GROMACS .gro file of C-alpha atoms in nm:
model
  300
    1UNK     CA    1  -0.119  -1.548  -0.983
    2UNK     CA    2  -0.283  -1.212  -1.054
    3UNK     CA    3  -0.125  -0.899  -0.904
    4UNK     CA    4  -0.264  -0.546  -0.933
    5UNK     CA    5  -0.108  -0.212  -0.846
    6UNK     CA    6  -0.206   0.151  -0.904
    7UNK     CA    7   0.003   0.465  -0.935
    8UNK     CA    8   0.036   0.812  -1.081
    9UNK     CA    9   0.337   0.971  -1.253
   10UNK     CA   10   0.511   1.029  -0.917
   11UNK     CA   11   0.511   0.661  -0.823
   12UNK     CA   12   0.617   0.486  -1.144
   13UNK     CA   13   0.970   0.420  -1.016
   14UNK     CA   14   0.841   0.289  -0.685
   15UNK     CA   15   0.596   0.056  -0.857
   16UNK     CA   16   0.894  -0.077  -1.052
   17UNK     CA   17   1.088  -0.142  -0.731
   18UNK     CA   18   0.788  -0.315  -0.572
   19UNK     CA   19   0.741  -0.544  -0.871
   20UNK     CA   20   1.113  -0.616  -0.890
   21UNK     CA   21   1.109  -0.728  -0.525
   22UNK     CA   22   0.804  -0.943  -0.597
   23UNK     CA   23   0.976  -1.118  -0.888
   24UNK     CA   24   1.309  -1.172  -0.713
   25UNK     CA   25   1.155  -1.324  -0.400
   26UNK     CA   26   0.906  -1.541  -0.587
   27UNK     CA   27   1.112  -1.683  -0.875
   28UNK     CA   28   0.899  -1.996  -0.908
   29UNK     CA   29   0.577  -1.801  -0.968
   30UNK     CA   30   0.426  -1.687  -1.297
   31UNK     CA   31   0.247  -1.357  -1.254
   32UNK     CA   32  -0.015  -1.163  -1.443
   33UNK     CA   33   0.067  -0.802  -1.354
   34UNK     CA   34  -0.222  -0.557  -1.384
   35UNK     CA   35  -0.109  -0.193  -1.390
   36UNK     CA   36  -0.373   0.069  -1.314
   37UNK     CA   37  -0.282   0.431  -1.379
   38UNK     CA   38  -0.447   0.764  -1.446
   39UNK     CA   39  -0.318   0.929  -1.765
   40UNK     CA   40   0.047   0.840  -1.705
   41UNK     CA   41   0.252   0.879  -2.021
   42UNK     CA   42   0.606   0.963  -1.919
   43UNK     CA   43   0.956   0.840  -1.995
   44UNK     CA   44   0.950   0.670  -1.656
   45UNK     CA   45   0.634   0.483  -1.750
   46UNK     CA   46   0.782   0.366  -2.080
   47UNK     CA   47   1.091   0.259  -1.886
   48UNK     CA   48   0.869   0.060  -1.648
   49UNK     CA   49   0.687  -0.117  -1.931
   50UNK     CA   50   1.016  -0.208  -2.101
   51UNK     CA   51   1.153  -0.338  -1.770
   52UNK     CA   52   0.845  -0.551  -1.704
   53UNK     CA   53   0.824  -0.684  -2.058
   54UNK     CA   54   1.179  -0.815  -2.021
   55UNK     CA   55   1.052  -1.048  -1.748
   56UNK     CA   56   0.871  -1.377  -1.810
   57UNK     CA   57   0.549  -1.238  -1.665
   58UNK     CA   58   0.234  -1.120  -1.846
   59UNK     CA   59   0.171  -0.746  -1.830
   60UNK     CA   60  -0.170  -0.579  -1.857
   61UNK     CA   61  -0.217  -0.204  -1.832
   62UNK     CA   62  -0.529   0.006  -1.781
   63UNK     CA   63  -0.564   0.382  -1.813
   64UNK     CA   64  -0.848   0.454  -1.571
   65UNK     CA   65  -1.062   0.760  -1.630
   66UNK     CA   66  -1.211   0.915  -1.316
   67UNK     CA   67  -1.549   1.071  -1.393
   68UNK     CA   68  -1.626   1.377  -1.177
   69UNK     CA   69  -1.265   1.379  -1.068
   70UNK     CA   70  -1.314   1.659  -0.815
   71UNK     CA   71  -1.522   1.433  -0.590
   72UNK     CA   72  -1.217   1.216  -0.522
   73UNK     CA   73  -1.062   1.424  -0.246
   74UNK     CA   74  -0.689   1.405  -0.172
   75UNK     CA   75  -0.454   1.525   0.100
   76UNK     CA   76  -0.089   1.505   0.197
   77UNK     CA   77   0.097   1.219   0.030
   78UNK     CA   78  -0.225   1.046  -0.085
   79UNK     CA   79  -0.317   1.117  -0.448
   80UNK     CA   80  -0.615   1.025  -0.663
   81UNK     CA   81  -0.426   0.717  -0.776
   82UNK     CA   82  -0.531   0.558  -0.445
   83UNK     CA   83  -0.890   0.546  -0.571
   84UNK     CA   84  -0.798   0.337  -0.874
   85UNK     CA   85  -0.807   0.011  -0.676
   86UNK     CA   86  -1.182   0.060  -0.634
   87UNK     CA   87  -1.225   0.015  -1.011
   88UNK     CA   88  -1.026  -0.308  -1.048
   89UNK     CA   89  -1.331  -0.536  -1.102
   90UNK     CA   90  -1.448  -0.323  -1.395
   91UNK     CA   91  -1.131  -0.388  -1.592
   92UNK     CA   92  -1.040  -0.743  -1.489
   93UNK     CA   93  -1.191  -1.026  -1.693
   94UNK     CA   94  -1.486  -1.199  -1.524
   95UNK     CA   95  -1.305  -1.533  -1.545
   96UNK     CA   96  -1.055  -1.407  -1.284
   97UNK     CA   97  -1.198  -1.465  -0.937
   98UNK     CA   98  -0.913  -1.347  -0.713
   99UNK     CA   99  -0.645  -1.079  -0.731
  100UNK     CA  100  -0.380  -0.946  -0.493
  101UNK     CA  101  -0.362  -0.567  -0.485
  102UNK     CA  102  -0.033  -0.408  -0.370
  103UNK     CA  103   0.035  -0.038  -0.320
  104UNK     CA  104   0.338   0.099  -0.503
  105UNK     CA  105   0.512   0.205  -0.177
  106UNK     CA  106   0.580  -0.156  -0.083
  107UNK     CA  107   0.865  -0.406  -0.091
  108UNK     CA  108   0.787  -0.777  -0.105
  109UNK     CA  109   1.061  -0.941   0.101
  110UNK     CA  110   0.955  -1.306   0.097
  111UNK     CA  111   0.734  -1.561  -0.076
  112UNK     CA  112   0.364  -1.475  -0.103
  113UNK     CA  113   0.233  -1.820  -0.199
  114UNK     CA  114   0.075  -1.878   0.144
  115UNK     CA  115  -0.096  -1.540   0.128
  116UNK     CA  116  -0.235  -1.622  -0.215
  117UNK     CA  117  -0.366  -1.957  -0.089
  118UNK     CA  118  -0.565  -1.797   0.195
  119UNK     CA  119  -0.925  -1.919   0.186
  120UNK     CA  120  -1.142  -1.612   0.140
  121UNK     CA  121  -1.442  -1.782  -0.018
  122UNK     CA  122  -1.670  -1.643   0.254
  123UNK     CA  123  -1.527  -1.289   0.240
  124UNK     CA  124  -1.502  -1.001  -0.005
  125UNK     CA  125  -1.137  -0.953   0.079
  126UNK     CA  126  -0.855  -1.026   0.321
  127UNK     CA  127  -0.642  -0.747   0.466
  128UNK     CA  128  -0.433  -0.646   0.768
  129UNK     CA  129  -0.580  -0.426   1.037
  130UNK     CA  130  -0.469  -0.063   1.025
  131UNK     CA  131  -0.254   0.008   1.330
  132UNK     CA  132  -0.266   0.388   1.349
  133UNK     CA  133  -0.539   0.518   1.582
  134UNK     CA  134  -0.759   0.770   1.404
  135UNK     CA  135  -1.023   0.950   1.607
  136UNK     CA  136  -1.216   1.043   1.296
  137UNK     CA  137  -1.240   0.698   1.145
  138UNK     CA  138  -1.555   0.652   0.943
  139UNK     CA  139  -1.641   0.357   1.172
  140UNK     CA  140  -1.552   0.520   1.505
  141UNK     CA  141  -1.917   0.521   1.615
  142UNK     CA  142  -1.901   0.140   1.631
  143UNK     CA  143  -1.758  -0.005   1.952
  144UNK     CA  144  -1.446  -0.219   1.898
  145UNK     CA  145  -1.468  -0.169   1.524
  146UNK     CA  146  -1.209  -0.327   1.294
  147UNK     CA  147  -1.055  -0.110   1.026
  148UNK     CA  148  -0.817  -0.246   0.761
  149UNK     CA  149  -0.528  -0.085   0.578
  150UNK     CA  150  -0.595  -0.085   0.204
  151UNK     CA  151  -0.231  -0.109   0.091
  152UNK     CA  152  -0.249  -0.489   0.062
  153UNK     CA  153  -0.581  -0.642  -0.041
  154UNK     CA  154  -0.646  -1.002  -0.137
  155UNK     CA  155  -0.970  -0.944  -0.327
  156UNK     CA  156  -1.242  -1.198  -0.391
  157UNK     CA  157  -1.352  -1.056  -0.726
  158UNK     CA  158  -1.645  -1.294  -0.752
  159UNK     CA  159  -1.798  -1.158  -0.431
  160UNK     CA  160  -1.711  -0.797  -0.518
  161UNK     CA  161  -1.908  -0.831  -0.838
  162UNK     CA  162  -2.196  -1.017  -0.673
  163UNK     CA  163  -2.236  -0.754  -0.401
  164UNK     CA  164  -2.165  -0.452  -0.628
  165UNK     CA  165  -1.883  -0.340  -0.399
  166UNK     CA  166  -1.737  -0.101  -0.655
  167UNK     CA  167  -2.069   0.076  -0.715
  168UNK     CA  168  -2.144   0.090  -0.341
  169UNK     CA  169  -1.800   0.234  -0.268
  170UNK     CA  170  -1.831   0.503  -0.535
  171UNK     CA  171  -2.176   0.595  -0.403
  172UNK     CA  172  -2.037   0.618  -0.050
  173UNK     CA  173  -1.757   0.847  -0.170
  174UNK     CA  174  -2.006   1.072  -0.349
  175UNK     CA  175  -2.229   1.099  -0.041
  176UNK     CA  176  -1.960   1.135   0.227
  177UNK     CA  177  -1.681   1.349   0.084
  178UNK     CA  178  -1.660   1.572   0.393
  179UNK     CA  179  -1.632   1.272   0.626
  180UNK     CA  180  -1.354   1.086   0.444
  181UNK     CA  181  -1.031   1.129   0.637
  182UNK     CA  182  -0.849   0.848   0.459
  183UNK     CA  183  -1.031   0.870   0.130
  184UNK     CA  184  -1.101   0.540  -0.048
  185UNK     CA  185  -0.973   0.344   0.252
  186UNK     CA  186  -1.251   0.493   0.466
  187UNK     CA  187  -1.510   0.420   0.198
  188UNK     CA  188  -1.395   0.061   0.151
  189UNK     CA  189  -1.401   0.000   0.525
  190UNK     CA  190  -1.753   0.138   0.555
  191UNK     CA  191  -1.888  -0.066   0.265
  192UNK     CA  192  -1.700  -0.384   0.358
  193UNK     CA  193  -1.758  -0.372   0.733
  194UNK     CA  194  -1.793  -0.730   0.856
  195UNK     CA  195  -1.711  -0.868   0.511
  196UNK     CA  196  -1.333  -0.899   0.536
  197UNK     CA  197  -1.087  -1.148   0.682
  198UNK     CA  198  -0.797  -1.031   0.902
  199UNK     CA  199  -0.454  -1.142   0.781
  200UNK     CA  200  -0.132  -1.191   0.979
  201UNK     CA  201   0.041  -0.849   1.013
  202UNK     CA  202   0.350  -0.981   0.833
  203UNK     CA  203   0.154  -0.943   0.509
  204UNK     CA  204   0.130  -0.565   0.550
  205UNK     CA  205   0.397  -0.450   0.793
  206UNK     CA  206   0.300  -0.085   0.822
  207UNK     CA  207   0.546   0.191   0.899
  208UNK     CA  208   0.360   0.306   1.211
  209UNK     CA  209   0.461  -0.015   1.388
  210UNK     CA  210   0.821   0.105   1.378
  211UNK     CA  211   0.729   0.438   1.542
  212UNK     CA  212   0.608   0.304   1.877
  213UNK     CA  213   0.251   0.273   1.755
  214UNK     CA  214   0.254  -0.098   1.836
  215UNK     CA  215   0.058  -0.032   2.155
  216UNK     CA  216  -0.239   0.033   1.926
  217UNK     CA  217  -0.210  -0.311   1.769
  218UNK     CA  218  -0.503  -0.521   1.886
  219UNK     CA  219  -0.394  -0.856   1.750
  220UNK     CA  220  -0.169  -1.133   1.880
  221UNK     CA  221   0.156  -0.984   2.030
  222UNK     CA  222   0.355  -1.287   1.912
  223UNK     CA  223   0.230  -1.234   1.557
  224UNK     CA  224   0.335  -0.871   1.579
  225UNK     CA  225   0.689  -0.961   1.687
  226UNK     CA  226   0.711  -1.215   1.405
  227UNK     CA  227   0.596  -0.949   1.158
  228UNK     CA  228   0.856  -0.699   1.281
  229UNK     CA  229   1.139  -0.952   1.256
  230UNK     CA  230   1.028  -1.138   0.943
  231UNK     CA  231   0.788  -0.929   0.734
  232UNK     CA  232   0.666  -1.074   0.406
  233UNK     CA  233   0.538  -0.741   0.275
  234UNK     CA  234   0.694  -0.415   0.397
  235UNK     CA  235   0.460  -0.120   0.353
  236UNK     CA  236   0.620   0.226   0.370
  237UNK     CA  237   0.286   0.370   0.477
  238UNK     CA  238   0.402   0.688   0.651
  239UNK     CA  239   0.455   1.022   0.470
  240UNK     CA  240   0.835   0.982   0.486
  241UNK     CA  241   0.928   0.717   0.230
  242UNK     CA  242   1.263   0.539   0.183
  243UNK     CA  243   1.339   0.758  -0.119
  244UNK     CA  244   1.327   1.066   0.106
  245UNK     CA  245   1.655   1.177   0.262
  246UNK     CA  246   1.500   1.191   0.609
  247UNK     CA  247   1.361   0.839   0.596
  248UNK     CA  248   1.420   0.659   0.925
  249UNK     CA  249   1.236   0.338   0.839
  250UNK     CA  250   1.444   0.038   0.956
  251UNK     CA  251   1.385  -0.130   0.619
  252UNK     CA  252   1.490   0.169   0.407
  253UNK     CA  253   1.788  -0.027   0.274
  254UNK     CA  254   1.552  -0.295   0.142
  255UNK     CA  255   1.406  -0.042  -0.101
  256UNK     CA  256   1.750   0.050  -0.234
  257UNK     CA  257   1.852  -0.316  -0.256
  258UNK     CA  258   1.576  -0.382  -0.509
  259UNK     CA  259   1.613  -0.040  -0.670
  260UNK     CA  260   1.963  -0.152  -0.775
  261UNK     CA  261   1.807  -0.417  -1.001
  262UNK     CA  262   1.581  -0.171  -1.184
  263UNK     CA  263   1.634   0.095  -1.452
  264UNK     CA  264   1.636   0.354  -1.169
  265UNK     CA  265   1.947   0.210  -1.001
  266UNK     CA  266   2.127   0.547  -1.014
  267UNK     CA  267   1.853   0.727  -0.820
  268UNK     CA  268   1.961   0.938  -0.521
  269UNK     CA  269   1.730   1.135  -0.287
  270UNK     CA  270   1.709   1.496  -0.407
  271UNK     CA  271   1.559   1.652  -0.095
  272UNK     CA  272   1.878   1.678   0.112
  273UNK     CA  273   1.957   2.020   0.259
  274UNK     CA  274   2.137   2.160   0.564
  275UNK     CA  275   1.831   2.163   0.792
  276UNK     CA  276   1.745   1.803   0.706
  277UNK     CA  277   2.107   1.698   0.746
  278UNK     CA  278   2.116   1.846   1.097
  279UNK     CA  279   1.783   1.689   1.183
  280UNK     CA  280   1.899   1.347   1.065
  281UNK     CA  281   2.231   1.382   1.248
  282UNK     CA  282   2.053   1.478   1.572
  283UNK     CA  283   1.819   1.178   1.570
  284UNK     CA  284   2.042   0.931   1.761
  285UNK     CA  285   2.100   1.184   2.039
  286UNK     CA  286   1.732   1.276   2.065
  287UNK     CA  287   1.647   0.907   2.081
  288UNK     CA  288   1.881   0.859   2.378
  289UNK     CA  289   1.702   1.146   2.552
  290UNK     CA  290   1.366   0.981   2.487
  291UNK     CA  291   1.247   1.263   2.258
  292UNK     CA  292   1.031   1.112   1.986
  293UNK     CA  293   0.829   1.404   1.852
  294UNK     CA  294   0.849   1.779   1.808
  295UNK     CA  295   0.530   1.967   1.720
  296UNK     CA  296   0.354   1.633   1.687
  297UNK     CA  297   0.592   1.502   1.421
  298UNK     CA  298   0.812   1.196   1.456
  299UNK     CA  299   1.184   1.272   1.453
  300UNK     CA  300   1.301   0.917   1.396
   0.00000   0.00000   0.00000
């Protein structure tokens, strides 16, 4: 099974936790792990490689150079490392026809064999629909459009190569920089519109679904409840991650459970201060009062 992930220097530890969770919950699988990074050469990275090489899995690493780097716009918690997934087909051997891409801010909490077996012969990829409503989506001019979250992508490499998806995506990025709200995710959705297969939400359980955004979910309500109770892939997709002191994600402890089996087991959040302590302490009381947001930001 071929697995790809991409990260910058800030996400090396989290990529390690994600891969650790993958290994521990899929002990019967043999993986080829493809690491895509952009000029990462840190002690953390060397620690990651040593950790992965101690497993029984095959490790492949690729230092991806971004030509005209300034055209790859970023914002908030999304860095240029997000664009690296676009280049996967360039680096992966042509004999490999399918690969599962996983963001680094993920925990794999169950077996992924059924996901891997999904029949995507007729599609360029399989993904889970993005649940957060965005008024500026690149596809918002299309009635009832479907828009996927790019954190988990089961990619049909054969079709990507045949239809020049990488080249088309890069061209779209170059020509639409000002319109890209969610960067490469917007570009991929525009280029792959109508060419992707919708997966069960349990394969990319996005953080927004735990913040009362489930009313925006347009799929099967029973599937949504199954995904909330028994996620296969937990995606910490909101700006507050489990390694932040203020994290309120119900599966925050899952991250630290797998962290304990990595070289970063002694990690503690470093962003704790008095204001954040008071905010975190106040959350249960605000919840009882029905207060969910202040100044447009979620409190819990």
